[in-house]
Coordinates of C-alpha atoms in Angstrom, one line a residue:
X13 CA 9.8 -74.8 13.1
X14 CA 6.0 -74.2 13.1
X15 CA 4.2 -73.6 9.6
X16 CA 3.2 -69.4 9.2
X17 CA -0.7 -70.7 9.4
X18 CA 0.4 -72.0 12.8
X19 CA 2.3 -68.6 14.1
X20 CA -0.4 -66.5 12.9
X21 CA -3.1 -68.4 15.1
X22 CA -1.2 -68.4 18.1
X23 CA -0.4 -64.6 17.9
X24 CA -4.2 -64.1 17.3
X25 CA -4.4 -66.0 20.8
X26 CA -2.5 -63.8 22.7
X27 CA -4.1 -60.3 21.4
X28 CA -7.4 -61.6 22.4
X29 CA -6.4 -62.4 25.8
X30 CA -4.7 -59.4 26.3
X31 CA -7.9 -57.2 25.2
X32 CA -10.3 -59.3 27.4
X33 CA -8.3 -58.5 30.3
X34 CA -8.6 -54.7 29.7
X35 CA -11.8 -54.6 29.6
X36 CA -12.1 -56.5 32.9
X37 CA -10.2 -54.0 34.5
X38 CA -12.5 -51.1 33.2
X39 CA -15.6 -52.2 34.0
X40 CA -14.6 -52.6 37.7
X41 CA -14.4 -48.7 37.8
X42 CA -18.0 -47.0 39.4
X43 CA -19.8 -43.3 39.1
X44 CA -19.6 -41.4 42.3
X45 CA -22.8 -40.9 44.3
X46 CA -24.6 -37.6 43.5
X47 CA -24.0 -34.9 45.9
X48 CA -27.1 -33.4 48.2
X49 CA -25.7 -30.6 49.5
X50 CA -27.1 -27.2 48.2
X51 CA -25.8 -23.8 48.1
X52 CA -27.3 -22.0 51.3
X53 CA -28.2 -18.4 51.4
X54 CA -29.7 -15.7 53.4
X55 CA -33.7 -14.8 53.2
X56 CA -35.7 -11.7 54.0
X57 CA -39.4 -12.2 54.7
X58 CA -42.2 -9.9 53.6
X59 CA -44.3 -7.3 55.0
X60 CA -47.1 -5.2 53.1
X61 CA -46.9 -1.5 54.6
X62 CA -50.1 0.9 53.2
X63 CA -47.9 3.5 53.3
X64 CA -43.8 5.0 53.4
X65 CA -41.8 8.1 54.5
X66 CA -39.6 9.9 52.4
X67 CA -37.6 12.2 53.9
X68 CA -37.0 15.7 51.8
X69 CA -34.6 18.8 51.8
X70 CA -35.3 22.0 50.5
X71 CA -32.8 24.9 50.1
X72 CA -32.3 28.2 50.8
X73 CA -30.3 30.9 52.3
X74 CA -29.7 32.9 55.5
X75 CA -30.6 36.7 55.5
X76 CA -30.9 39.1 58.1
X77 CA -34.2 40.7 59.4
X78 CA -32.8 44.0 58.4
X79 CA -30.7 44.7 55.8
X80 CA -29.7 48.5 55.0
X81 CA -27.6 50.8 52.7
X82 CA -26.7 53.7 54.9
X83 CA -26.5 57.1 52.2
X84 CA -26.5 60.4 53.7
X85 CA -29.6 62.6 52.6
X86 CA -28.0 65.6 51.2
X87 CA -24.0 65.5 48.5
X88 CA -21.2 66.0 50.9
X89 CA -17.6 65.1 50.9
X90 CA -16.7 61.9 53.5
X91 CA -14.3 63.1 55.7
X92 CA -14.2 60.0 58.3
X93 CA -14.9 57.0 58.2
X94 CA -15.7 55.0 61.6
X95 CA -16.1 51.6 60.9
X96 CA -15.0 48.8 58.5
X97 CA -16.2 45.3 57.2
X98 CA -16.9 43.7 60.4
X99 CA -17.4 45.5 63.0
X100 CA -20.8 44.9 65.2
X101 CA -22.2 48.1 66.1
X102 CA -24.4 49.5 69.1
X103 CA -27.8 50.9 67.9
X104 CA -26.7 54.8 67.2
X105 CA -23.5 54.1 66.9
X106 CA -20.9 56.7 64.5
X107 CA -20.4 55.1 61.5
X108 CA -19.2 57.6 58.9
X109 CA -19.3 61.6 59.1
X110 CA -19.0 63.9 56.3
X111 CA -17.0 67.3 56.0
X112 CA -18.8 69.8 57.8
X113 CA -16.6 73.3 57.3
X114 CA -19.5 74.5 54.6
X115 CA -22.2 74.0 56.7
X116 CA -20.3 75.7 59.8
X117 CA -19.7 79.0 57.7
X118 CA -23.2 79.1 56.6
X119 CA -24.4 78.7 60.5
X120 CA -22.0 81.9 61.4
X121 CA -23.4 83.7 58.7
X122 CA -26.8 83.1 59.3
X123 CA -26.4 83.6 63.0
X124 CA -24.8 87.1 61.9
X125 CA -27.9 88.0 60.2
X126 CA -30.1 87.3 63.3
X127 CA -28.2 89.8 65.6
X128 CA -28.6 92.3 62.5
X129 CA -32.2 91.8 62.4
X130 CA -32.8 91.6 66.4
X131 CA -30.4 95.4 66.3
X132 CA -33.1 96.9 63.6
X133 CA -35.8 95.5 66.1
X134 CA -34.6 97.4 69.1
X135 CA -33.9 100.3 66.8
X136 CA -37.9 100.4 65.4
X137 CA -39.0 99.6 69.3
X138 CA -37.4 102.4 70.2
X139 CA -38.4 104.8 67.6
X140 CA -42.4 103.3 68.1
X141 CA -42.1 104.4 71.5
X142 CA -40.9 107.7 70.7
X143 CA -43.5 108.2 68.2
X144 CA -46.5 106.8 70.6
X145 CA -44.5 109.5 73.0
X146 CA -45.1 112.3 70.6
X147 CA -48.6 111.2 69.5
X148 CA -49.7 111.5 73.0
X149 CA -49.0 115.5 72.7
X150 CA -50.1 115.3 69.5
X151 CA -46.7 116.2 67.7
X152 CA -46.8 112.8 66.0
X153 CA -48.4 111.4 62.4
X154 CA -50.5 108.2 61.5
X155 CA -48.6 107.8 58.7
X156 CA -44.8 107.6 60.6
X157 CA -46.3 105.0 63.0
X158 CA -47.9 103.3 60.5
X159 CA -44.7 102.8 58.8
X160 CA -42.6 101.8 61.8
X161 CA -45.5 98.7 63.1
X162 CA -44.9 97.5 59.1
X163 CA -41.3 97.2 59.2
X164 CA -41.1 96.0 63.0
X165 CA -43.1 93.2 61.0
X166 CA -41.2 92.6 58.2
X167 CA -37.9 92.3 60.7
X168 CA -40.0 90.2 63.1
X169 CA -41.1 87.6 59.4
X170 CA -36.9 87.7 58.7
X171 CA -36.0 86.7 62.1
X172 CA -38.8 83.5 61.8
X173 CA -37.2 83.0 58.5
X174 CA -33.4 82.9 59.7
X175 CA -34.6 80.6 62.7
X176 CA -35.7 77.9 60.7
X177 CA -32.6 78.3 58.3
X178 CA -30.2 78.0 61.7
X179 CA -32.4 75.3 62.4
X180 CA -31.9 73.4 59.0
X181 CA -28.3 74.0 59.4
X182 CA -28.0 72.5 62.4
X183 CA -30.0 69.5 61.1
X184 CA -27.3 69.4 58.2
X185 CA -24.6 68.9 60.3
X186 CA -26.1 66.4 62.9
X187 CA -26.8 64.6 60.3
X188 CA -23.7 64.9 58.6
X189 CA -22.7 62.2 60.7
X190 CA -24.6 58.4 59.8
X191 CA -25.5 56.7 63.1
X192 CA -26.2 53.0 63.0
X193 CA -30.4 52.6 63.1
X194 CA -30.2 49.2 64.8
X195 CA -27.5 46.9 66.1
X196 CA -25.9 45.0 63.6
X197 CA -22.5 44.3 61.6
X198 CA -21.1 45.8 58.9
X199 CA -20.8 43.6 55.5
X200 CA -20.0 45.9 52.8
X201 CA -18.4 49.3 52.4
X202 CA -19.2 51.4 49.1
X203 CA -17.0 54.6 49.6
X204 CA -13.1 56.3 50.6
X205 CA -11.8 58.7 52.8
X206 CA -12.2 61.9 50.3
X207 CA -14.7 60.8 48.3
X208 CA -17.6 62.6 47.3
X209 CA -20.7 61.1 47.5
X210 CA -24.2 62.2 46.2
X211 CA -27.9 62.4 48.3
X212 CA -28.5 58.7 49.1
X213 CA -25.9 57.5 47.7
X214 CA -25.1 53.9 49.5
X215 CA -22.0 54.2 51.6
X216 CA -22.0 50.8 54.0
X217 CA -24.9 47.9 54.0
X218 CA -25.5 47.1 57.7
X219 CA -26.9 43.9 58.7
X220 CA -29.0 43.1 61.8
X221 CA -27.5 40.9 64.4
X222 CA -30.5 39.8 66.0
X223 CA -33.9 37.8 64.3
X224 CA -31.6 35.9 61.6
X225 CA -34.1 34.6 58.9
X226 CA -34.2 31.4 56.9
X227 CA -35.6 32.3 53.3
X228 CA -36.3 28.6 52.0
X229 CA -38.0 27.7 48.4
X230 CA -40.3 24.8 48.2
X231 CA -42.8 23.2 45.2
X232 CA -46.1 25.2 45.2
X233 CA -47.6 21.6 45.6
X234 CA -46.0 21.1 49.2
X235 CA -47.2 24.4 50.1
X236 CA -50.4 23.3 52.3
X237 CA -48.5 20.6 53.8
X238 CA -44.8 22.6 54.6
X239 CA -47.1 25.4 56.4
X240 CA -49.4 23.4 58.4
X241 CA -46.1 21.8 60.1
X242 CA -46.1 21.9 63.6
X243 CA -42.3 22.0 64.6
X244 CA -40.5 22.7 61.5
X245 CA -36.7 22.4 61.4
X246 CA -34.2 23.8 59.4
X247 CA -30.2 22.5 59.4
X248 CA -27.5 25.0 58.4
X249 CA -24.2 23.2 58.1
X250 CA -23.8 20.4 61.1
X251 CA -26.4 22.2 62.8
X252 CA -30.5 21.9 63.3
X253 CA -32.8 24.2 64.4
X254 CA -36.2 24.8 65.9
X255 CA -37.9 27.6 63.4
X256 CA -40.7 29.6 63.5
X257 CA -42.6 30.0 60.4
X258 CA -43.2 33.8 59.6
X259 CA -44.9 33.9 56.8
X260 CA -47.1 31.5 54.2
X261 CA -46.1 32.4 51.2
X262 CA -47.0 35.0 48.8
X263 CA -46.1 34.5 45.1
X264 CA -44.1 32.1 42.9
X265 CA -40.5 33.0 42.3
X266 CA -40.8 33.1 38.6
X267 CA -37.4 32.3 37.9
X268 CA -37.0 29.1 40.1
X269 CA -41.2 28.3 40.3
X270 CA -40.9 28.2 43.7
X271 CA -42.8 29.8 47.0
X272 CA -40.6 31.5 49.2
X273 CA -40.5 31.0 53.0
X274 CA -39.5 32.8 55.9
X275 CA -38.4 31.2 58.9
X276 CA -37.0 33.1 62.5
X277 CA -34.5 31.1 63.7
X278 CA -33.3 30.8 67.4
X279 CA -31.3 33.6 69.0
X280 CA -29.1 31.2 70.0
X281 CA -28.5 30.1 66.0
X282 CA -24.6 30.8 65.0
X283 CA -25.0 31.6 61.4
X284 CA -23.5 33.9 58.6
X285 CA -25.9 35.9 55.8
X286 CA -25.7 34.3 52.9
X287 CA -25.4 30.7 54.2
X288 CA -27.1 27.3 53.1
X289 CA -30.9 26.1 55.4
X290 CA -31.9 23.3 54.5
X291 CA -35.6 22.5 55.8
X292 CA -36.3 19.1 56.6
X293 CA -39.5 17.3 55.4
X294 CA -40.9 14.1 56.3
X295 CA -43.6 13.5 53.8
X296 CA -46.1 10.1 53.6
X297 CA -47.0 8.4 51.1
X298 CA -50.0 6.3 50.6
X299 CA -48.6 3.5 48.8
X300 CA -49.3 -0.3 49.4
X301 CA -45.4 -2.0 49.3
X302 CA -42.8 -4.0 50.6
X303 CA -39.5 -2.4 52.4
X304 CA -37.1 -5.0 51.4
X305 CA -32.6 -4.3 51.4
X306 CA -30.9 -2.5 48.3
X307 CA -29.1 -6.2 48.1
X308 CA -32.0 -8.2 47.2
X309 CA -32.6 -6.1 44.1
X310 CA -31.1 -7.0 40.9
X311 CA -31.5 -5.3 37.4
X312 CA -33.5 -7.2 34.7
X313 CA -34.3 -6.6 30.9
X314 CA -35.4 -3.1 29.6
X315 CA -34.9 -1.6 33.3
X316 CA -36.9 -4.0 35.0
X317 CA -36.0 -4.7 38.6
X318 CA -36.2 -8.2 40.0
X319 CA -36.3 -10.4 43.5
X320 CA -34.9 -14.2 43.9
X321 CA -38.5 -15.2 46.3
X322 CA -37.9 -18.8 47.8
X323 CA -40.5 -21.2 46.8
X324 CA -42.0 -23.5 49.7
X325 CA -40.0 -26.5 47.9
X326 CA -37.2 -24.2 48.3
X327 CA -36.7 -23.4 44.5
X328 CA -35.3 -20.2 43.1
X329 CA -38.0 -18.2 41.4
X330 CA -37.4 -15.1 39.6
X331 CA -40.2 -11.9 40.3
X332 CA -40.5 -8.7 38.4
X333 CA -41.2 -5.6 41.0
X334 CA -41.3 -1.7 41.2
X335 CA -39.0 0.2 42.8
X336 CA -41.4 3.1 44.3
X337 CA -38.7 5.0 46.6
X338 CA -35.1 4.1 47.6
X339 CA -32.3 5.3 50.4
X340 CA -28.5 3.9 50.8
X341 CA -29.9 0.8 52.6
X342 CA -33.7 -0.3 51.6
X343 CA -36.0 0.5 48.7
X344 CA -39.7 0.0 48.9
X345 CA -41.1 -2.0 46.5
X346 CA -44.4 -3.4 45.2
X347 CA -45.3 -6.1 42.4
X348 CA -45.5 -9.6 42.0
X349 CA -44.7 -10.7 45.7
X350 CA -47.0 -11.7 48.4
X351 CA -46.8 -11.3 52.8
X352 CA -44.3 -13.6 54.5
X353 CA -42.7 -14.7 51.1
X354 CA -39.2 -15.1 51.6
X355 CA -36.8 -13.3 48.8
X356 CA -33.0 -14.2 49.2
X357 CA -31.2 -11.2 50.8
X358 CA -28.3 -10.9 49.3
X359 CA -25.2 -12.8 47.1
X360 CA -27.6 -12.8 44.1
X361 CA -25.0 -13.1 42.0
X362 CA -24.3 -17.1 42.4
X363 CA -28.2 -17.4 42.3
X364 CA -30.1 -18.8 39.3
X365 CA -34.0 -19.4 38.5
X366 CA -34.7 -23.2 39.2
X367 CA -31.6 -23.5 41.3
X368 CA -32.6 -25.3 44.9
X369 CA -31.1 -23.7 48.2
X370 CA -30.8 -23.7 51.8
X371 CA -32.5 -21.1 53.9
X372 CA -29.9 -20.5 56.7
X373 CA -31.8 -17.5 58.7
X374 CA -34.3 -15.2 58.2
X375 CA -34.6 -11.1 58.5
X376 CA -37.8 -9.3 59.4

């Protein structure tokens, strides 16, 4: 049996050899190579423009060239009532009539007074001539004759008088009846069968079918500019029309600080009153920039927009820029980029300052 000394030196043996060929084994083991591939991504390459288009819209409505609120000129009872909200009338067209029976009996009545007056006529006429008959024998006085030439004038002054009424009666009743002053469609009624309405009192509103108008409300800045166009065009729902500008402008709208329009549209325009125009503007400005896409944008610190540009040793670099005007696809932008710099188009997300990549194409 081997002394403990002994034991204890080959056990210390063993553990030594069994450690040394551990750390044989680990130190065969190598790094793996570093990798040279880098993350590729899509560039867009500058151009300065001096100057860029925005495209405006201003509002406003559809009116008719005419616009009326048919009353009748004198109180009257309506007793018909021709037309409803609508209807397209003819120019003089019936539209609603008021009761007439008054006006009827005063026209007999007056009428009877006229064959009164034309009877005491021919009576004086004939009593003159039998006077001038008598003067001529010298039967006859100044005085009697005198008397009859003064009341053949008074009757002659009544039946003038009674003319005119007949003739004002007759006017009542013609115009007893509204007649349309233009051609055109009704769009309100204000009265009933039976009611009773007072002198010019509005009974319907009758818009003109022809000459539709475009009333549109622009900045007084734009004024110059919006007038001086050569082929304006207005769009009214899906639709876009040639206009005609009729007039310049004549005084701010004080409530919207606006200068109204008026355009003529087409007679071929479909179009309600009271519907949306909107004119369209194409205005220029003089601004030195960069059209670049919305997806090479990305938000920076304290509102600040920013580009990825691609260096020439193909680094990521990070560049501050101002958005001047923006669409759904492109914003124009100036600040610290250059011509024919290349900023990465889109996927900014994975993209760091620093960061080296691989231009795969290019758009203009």
């Amino acid at each position: 049996m081997l002394p403990t000394s002994h034991l204890k030196t080959a056990l210390l043996l063993s553990m030594t050899a069994s450690l040394s060929g551990c750390f044989d084994s680990s130190t065969q083991s190598t790094e793996p190579a570093e990798s040279t591939q880098h993350l590729s991504v899509q560039t867009y390459s500058l151009h300065q423009s001096d100057h860029y288009q925005v495209q405006r819209e201003y509002v406003g409505t559809i009116k008719a060239s005419q616009q009326s609120r048919l009353g009748f000129e004198f109180p009257g009872k309506v007793s018909a009532i021709l037309v409803d909200v609508g209807d397209k009338v003819a120019k003089d067209a019936p539209l609603i009539r008021l009761d007439t029976q008054l006006l009827e009996t005063e026209a007999k009545q007056l009428h009877a007074q006229r064959n009164e007056i034309k009877a005491q006529l021919q009576l004086v006429d004939a009593n003159l001539k039998r006077q001038r008959s008598l003067k001529s024998k010298g039967f006859s006085a100044e005085a009697e004759m005198d008397a009859l030439t003064s009341e053949k004038a008074v009757l002659q002054a009544n039946t003038v008088r009674l003319n005119a009424s007949i003739q004002a009666n007759s006017l009542k009743q013609n115009k007893s009846t509204i007649k349309a002053p233009y051609a055109g469609i009704v769009s309100q009624r204000h009265v009933s069968l039976g009611d009773v309405v007072n002198a010019g009192a509005p009974t319907l509103t009758l818009l003109a079918q022809d000459n539709k108008e475009a009333f549109v409300g622009i900045p007084t800045a734009q004024l110059a500019n919006i007038s001086q166009l050569k082929q304006p065009q207005i769009r009214i729902a899906d639709n876009t029309y040639a206009v005609k500008l009729l007039n310049p402008g004549a005084q701010v709208d004080l409530n919207s600080r606006s200068v109204g329009l008026r355009y003529l549209l087409p007679d071929s325009a479909q179009v309600i009153d009271g519907q949306l125009a909107y004119l369209n503007y194409q205005e220029s400005m003089s601004e030195s920039g960069y059209w670049i896409p919305n997806t090479a944008l990305t938000d920076g610190i304290r509102g600040v927009w920013n580009v990825f540009v691609i260096t020439d040793d193909e680094l990521v670099e990070r560049r501050s820029v101002q958005v001047l005007f923006a669409d759904s696809q492109n914003a124009y932008v100036q600040g610290a980029i250059s011509e024919n710099e290349r900023i990465i188009k889109n996927g900014l997300h994975r993209i760091v300052p620093g960061q080296k990549v691989t231009p795969i194409s290019s758009g203009e």
